[in-house]
Amino acid sequence: DVKVTQSSRYLVKRTGEKVFLECVQDMDHENMFWYRQDPGLGLRLIYFSYDVKMKEKGDIPEGYSVSREKKERFSLILESASTNQTSMYLCGASGNTGELFFGEGSRLTVL
Amino acid sequence: DQQVKQNSPSLSVQEGRISILNCDYTNSMFDYFLWYKKYPAEGPTFLISISSIKDKNEDGRFTVFLNKSAKHLSLHIVPSQPGDSAVYFCAASAGGNTGKLIFGQGTTLQVKP
């Protein structure tokens, strides 16, 4: 199975801080994704990438940016964190089967 | 606009009985459907999937049914076990195996001993 590792399980940041969420996958998959999960809303796609240095906006990209300098690594950046970005962030990777493998999630609290 | 909907936020069943989780979708371009299971403080894990060319897929205790005319799919768990208690997400994708999924809101299943 694909292993997707998210660098931080729990983070607490202050409003206005810059936040980096790191994600690494070990199966050489082309596709990587960032979702956020909120109660009653399910998982919503923030950004995704089909190749190195390539990125596309998902359904809720506002307030976020991403970086994919290497195939195995996909970073989510909050340039200036706000309280409405308090959420569970989930990174995923997929190959050509269409199945998306997720990391364990990063719980971000913005005070 | 919610393209994938799970209208039941929660479901409670007795151990050994059948659990039926439902999902509706609006986009007729969806051609691949998946179910994920999520425990608290963990990432979602893949459970079972179905292509739009099929109407049923079975894997052990888990069966997914697809009704394309009704734009409806369901997940059956038989028999239900306490370890099945989790949040279940329905997901759909369009246009091939990209892994770009649209998720429903989730249904919390509680299986009582």
Short mmCIF file of C-alpha atoms in Angstrom, two decimals:
data_model
loop_
_atom_site.label_atom_id
_atom_site.label_comp_id
_atom_site.label_asym_id
_atom_site.label_seq_id
_atom_site.Cartn_x
_atom_site.Cartn_y
_atom_site.Cartn_z
CA ASP A 1 0.00 0.00 0.00
CA VAL A 2 0.94 3.59 -0.52
CA LYS A 3 2.22 5.28 2.58
CA VAL A 4 1.36 8.94 2.91
CA THR A 5 3.00 10.77 5.76
CA GLN A 6 1.95 14.15 7.08
CA SER A 7 4.62 15.87 9.10
CA SER A 8 2.48 17.27 11.91
CA ARG A 9 -0.50 15.58 13.53
CA TYR A 10 -1.47 18.57 15.66
CA LEU A 11 -0.63 22.25 15.28
CA VAL A 12 -1.74 25.37 17.11
CA LYS A 13 -1.05 28.68 15.41
CA ARG A 14 -2.04 32.29 15.87
CA THR A 15 -4.03 34.40 13.45
CA GLY A 16 -1.76 35.89 10.80
CA GLU A 17 0.98 33.29 11.12
CA LYS A 18 2.32 31.50 8.07
CA VAL A 19 1.68 27.77 8.26
CA PHE A 20 3.33 24.94 6.33
CA LEU A 21 1.77 21.49 6.15
CA GLU A 22 4.08 18.90 4.65
CA CYS A 23 3.11 15.65 2.96
CA VAL A 24 5.33 12.89 1.58
CA GLN A 25 4.33 9.73 -0.29
CA ASP A 26 6.52 6.73 -0.93
CA MET A 27 5.00 5.05 -4.00
CA ASP A 28 6.04 7.32 -6.83
CA HIS A 29 2.44 8.34 -7.55
CA GLU A 30 1.90 11.24 -9.89
CA ASN A 31 -1.21 12.65 -8.27
CA MET A 32 -1.34 14.37 -4.91
CA PHE A 33 -4.17 16.20 -3.18
CA TRP A 34 -4.97 18.38 -0.21
CA TYR A 35 -8.43 18.20 1.37
CA ARG A 36 -9.89 19.66 4.51
CA GLN A 37 -12.51 17.89 6.57
CA ASP A 38 -15.12 19.77 8.56
CA PRO A 39 -18.17 18.39 10.41
CA GLY A 40 -21.23 18.26 8.20
CA LEU A 41 -19.26 19.25 5.11
CA GLY A 42 -17.27 16.11 4.40
CA LEU A 43 -13.95 16.42 2.61
CA ARG A 44 -13.44 19.40 0.35
CA LEU A 45 -10.64 19.65 -2.18
CA ILE A 46 -8.26 22.57 -1.72
CA TYR A 47 -5.55 21.96 -4.32
CA PHE A 48 -4.17 19.07 -6.31
CA SER A 49 -1.17 18.28 -8.46
CA TYR A 50 -0.70 15.82 -11.31
CA ASP A 51 3.03 16.35 -11.71
CA VAL A 52 6.06 18.08 -10.30
CA LYS A 53 5.74 21.88 -10.31
CA MET A 54 2.18 21.54 -11.50
CA LYS A 55 -0.85 22.55 -9.42
CA GLU A 56 -4.54 23.09 -9.90
CA LYS A 57 -7.15 24.72 -7.73
CA GLY A 58 -9.77 22.58 -6.13
CA ASP A 59 -13.12 23.72 -4.80
CA ILE A 60 -11.88 25.91 -1.92
CA PRO A 61 -8.41 27.30 -2.76
CA GLU A 62 -8.87 30.74 -1.23
CA GLY A 63 -6.35 31.47 1.50
CA TYR A 64 -4.11 28.56 0.51
CA SER A 65 -1.23 27.88 -1.82
CA VAL A 66 0.77 24.73 -2.59
CA SER A 67 4.21 23.67 -3.66
CA ARG A 68 5.36 20.54 -5.44
CA GLU A 69 9.09 20.73 -6.06
CA LYS A 70 9.62 16.97 -5.90
CA LYS A 71 7.34 14.15 -6.96
CA GLU A 72 7.05 12.67 -3.50
CA ARG A 73 6.36 15.90 -1.62
CA PHE A 74 3.31 18.18 -1.70
CA SER A 75 3.14 21.11 0.69
CA LEU A 76 0.13 23.19 1.70
CA ILE A 77 0.80 26.77 2.73
CA LEU A 78 -1.43 29.14 4.64
CA GLU A 79 0.11 32.54 4.00
CA SER A 80 -1.78 34.23 6.84
CA ALA A 81 -3.75 31.83 8.98
CA SER A 82 -7.27 32.75 10.01
CA THR A 83 -9.63 31.18 12.54
CA ASN A 84 -11.88 29.81 9.79
CA GLN A 85 -8.96 27.68 8.65
CA THR A 86 -9.15 25.66 11.84
CA SER A 87 -9.76 22.20 10.46
CA MET A 88 -8.48 18.69 9.81
CA TYR A 89 -6.22 18.70 6.77
CA LEU A 90 -5.80 15.51 4.78
CA CYS A 91 -3.18 14.80 2.16
CA GLY A 92 -3.75 12.10 -0.44
CA ALA A 93 -1.86 10.39 -3.25
CA SER A 94 -3.10 8.26 -6.13
CA GLY A 95 -1.73 6.39 -9.10
CA ASN A 96 -3.61 5.07 -12.10
CA THR A 97 -6.11 2.92 -10.19
CA GLY A 98 -8.18 5.91 -9.14
CA GLU A 99 -7.91 4.92 -5.50
CA LEU A 100 -6.82 7.75 -3.24
CA PHE A 101 -4.60 6.94 -0.26
CA PHE A 102 -4.66 9.36 2.64
CA GLY A 103 -2.26 10.35 5.36
CA GLU A 104 -3.34 10.39 8.99
CA GLY A 105 -4.31 14.04 8.88
CA SER A 106 -3.09 17.26 10.46
CA ARG A 107 -5.38 18.91 12.98
CA LEU A 108 -4.79 22.67 12.79
CA THR A 109 -6.16 25.09 15.34
CA VAL A 110 -5.86 28.80 14.63
CA LEU A 111 -6.34 31.04 17.66
CA ASP B 1 -23.72 22.86 -4.96
CA GLN B 2 -23.25 19.49 -3.28
CA GLN B 3 -22.70 16.98 -6.07
CA VAL B 4 -22.44 14.02 -3.71
CA LYS B 5 -24.90 13.84 -0.85
CA GLN B 6 -25.21 11.62 2.14
CA ASN B 7 -28.49 12.68 3.66
CA SER B 8 -28.25 10.63 6.83
CA PRO B 9 -25.71 12.12 9.25
CA SER B 10 -25.88 9.08 11.51
CA LEU B 11 -27.03 5.47 11.65
CA SER B 12 -27.24 3.07 14.57
CA VAL B 13 -27.58 -0.71 14.16
CA GLN B 14 -27.29 -3.77 16.33
CA GLU B 15 -24.30 -6.05 16.03
CA GLY B 16 -24.96 -8.86 13.55
CA ARG B 17 -27.59 -6.93 11.62
CA ILE B 18 -27.24 -5.24 8.25
CA SER B 19 -26.02 -1.65 7.93
CA ILE B 20 -27.13 0.25 4.84
CA LEU B 21 -25.49 3.57 4.05
CA ASN B 22 -26.87 5.65 1.23
CA CYS B 23 -25.43 8.18 -1.16
CA ASP B 24 -26.93 10.27 -3.96
CA TYR B 25 -25.15 12.19 -6.69
CA THR B 26 -26.17 14.77 -9.24
CA ASN B 27 -23.38 14.75 -11.83
CA SER B 28 -24.09 12.24 -14.60
CA MET B 29 -20.42 12.44 -15.64
CA PHE B 30 -19.30 10.54 -12.55
CA ASP B 31 -18.02 7.15 -13.63
CA TYR B 32 -16.27 5.79 -10.56
CA PHE B 33 -17.53 5.59 -7.01
CA LEU B 34 -15.77 4.76 -3.77
CA TRP B 35 -16.50 4.33 -0.10
CA TYR B 36 -14.05 5.37 2.60
CA LYS B 37 -14.10 4.67 6.30
CA LYS B 38 -12.67 7.06 8.85
CA TYR B 39 -11.91 6.64 12.53
CA PRO B 40 -11.40 9.72 14.74
CA ALA B 41 -7.91 11.27 14.50
CA GLU B 42 -7.01 9.07 11.51
CA GLY B 43 -7.07 9.57 7.77
CA PRO B 44 -9.80 7.94 5.66
CA THR B 45 -9.09 4.43 4.43
CA PHE B 46 -10.38 2.99 1.20
CA LEU B 47 -13.10 0.39 1.62
CA ILE B 48 -14.65 -0.56 -1.71
CA SER B 49 -15.30 0.91 -5.14
CA ILE B 50 -17.50 0.43 -8.16
CA SER B 51 -17.25 1.47 -11.78
CA SER B 52 -20.28 2.90 -13.53
CA ILE B 53 -20.33 -0.07 -15.89
CA LYS B 54 -21.30 -2.32 -12.98
CA ASP B 55 -24.26 -2.33 -10.62
CA LYS B 56 -22.77 -4.36 -7.81
CA ASN B 57 -19.40 -5.05 -6.26
CA GLU B 58 -18.79 -7.30 -3.29
CA ASP B 59 -15.82 -7.69 -0.99
CA GLY B 60 -16.35 -9.87 2.04
CA ARG B 61 -18.92 -8.29 4.34
CA PHE B 62 -19.11 -5.17 2.18
CA THR B 63 -21.24 -4.76 -0.94
CA VAL B 64 -21.76 -1.61 -2.95
CA PHE B 65 -24.79 -1.23 -5.20
CA LEU B 66 -25.07 1.36 -7.95
CA ASN B 67 -28.34 2.53 -9.50
CA LYS B 68 -27.33 4.87 -12.30
CA SER B 69 -30.84 5.78 -13.37
CA ALA B 70 -31.58 6.97 -9.84
CA LYS B 71 -28.06 8.37 -9.35
CA HIS B 72 -27.90 6.46 -6.11
CA LEU B 73 -25.45 4.12 -4.49
CA SER B 74 -25.49 2.25 -1.25
CA LEU B 75 -23.06 0.37 0.95
CA HIS B 76 -24.26 -2.77 2.71
CA ILE B 77 -22.35 -4.22 5.64
CA VAL B 78 -23.42 -7.71 6.67
CA PRO B 79 -23.04 -8.70 9.43
CA SER B 80 -22.25 -5.45 11.18
CA GLN B 81 -19.57 -5.54 13.87
CA PRO B 82 -18.72 -3.03 16.63
CA GLY B 83 -15.38 -2.37 14.90
CA ASP B 84 -17.33 -1.03 11.92
CA SER B 85 -18.33 2.00 13.99
CA ALA B 86 -16.81 4.94 12.11
CA VAL B 87 -17.64 7.74 9.71
CA TYR B 88 -18.29 6.52 6.16
CA PHE B 89 -17.73 8.79 3.20
CA CYS B 90 -19.08 8.24 -0.27
CA ALA B 91 -16.93 9.67 -3.08
CA ALA B 92 -17.17 10.00 -6.85
CA SER B 93 -14.92 10.92 -9.73
CA ALA B 94 -15.39 11.75 -13.40
CA GLY B 95 -13.24 11.23 -16.43
CA GLY B 96 -10.96 8.37 -15.57
CA ASN B 97 -8.63 7.29 -12.78
CA THR B 98 -7.30 10.65 -11.70
CA GLY B 99 -7.92 10.19 -8.01
CA LYS B 100 -9.66 13.56 -7.89
CA LEU B 101 -12.66 12.73 -5.75
CA ILE B 102 -15.79 14.60 -4.72
CA PHE B 103 -16.90 13.52 -1.26
CA GLY B 104 -20.23 13.42 0.51
CA GLN B 105 -20.73 14.83 3.99
CA GLY B 106 -20.27 11.49 5.71
CA THR B 107 -22.48 9.19 7.77
CA THR B 108 -21.52 8.18 11.29
CA LEU B 109 -22.26 4.51 11.85
CA GLN B 110 -22.60 3.14 15.34
CA VAL B 111 -22.80 -0.62 15.76
CA LYS B 112 -24.06 -1.59 19.20
CA PRO B 113 -22.93 -4.84 20.83
#
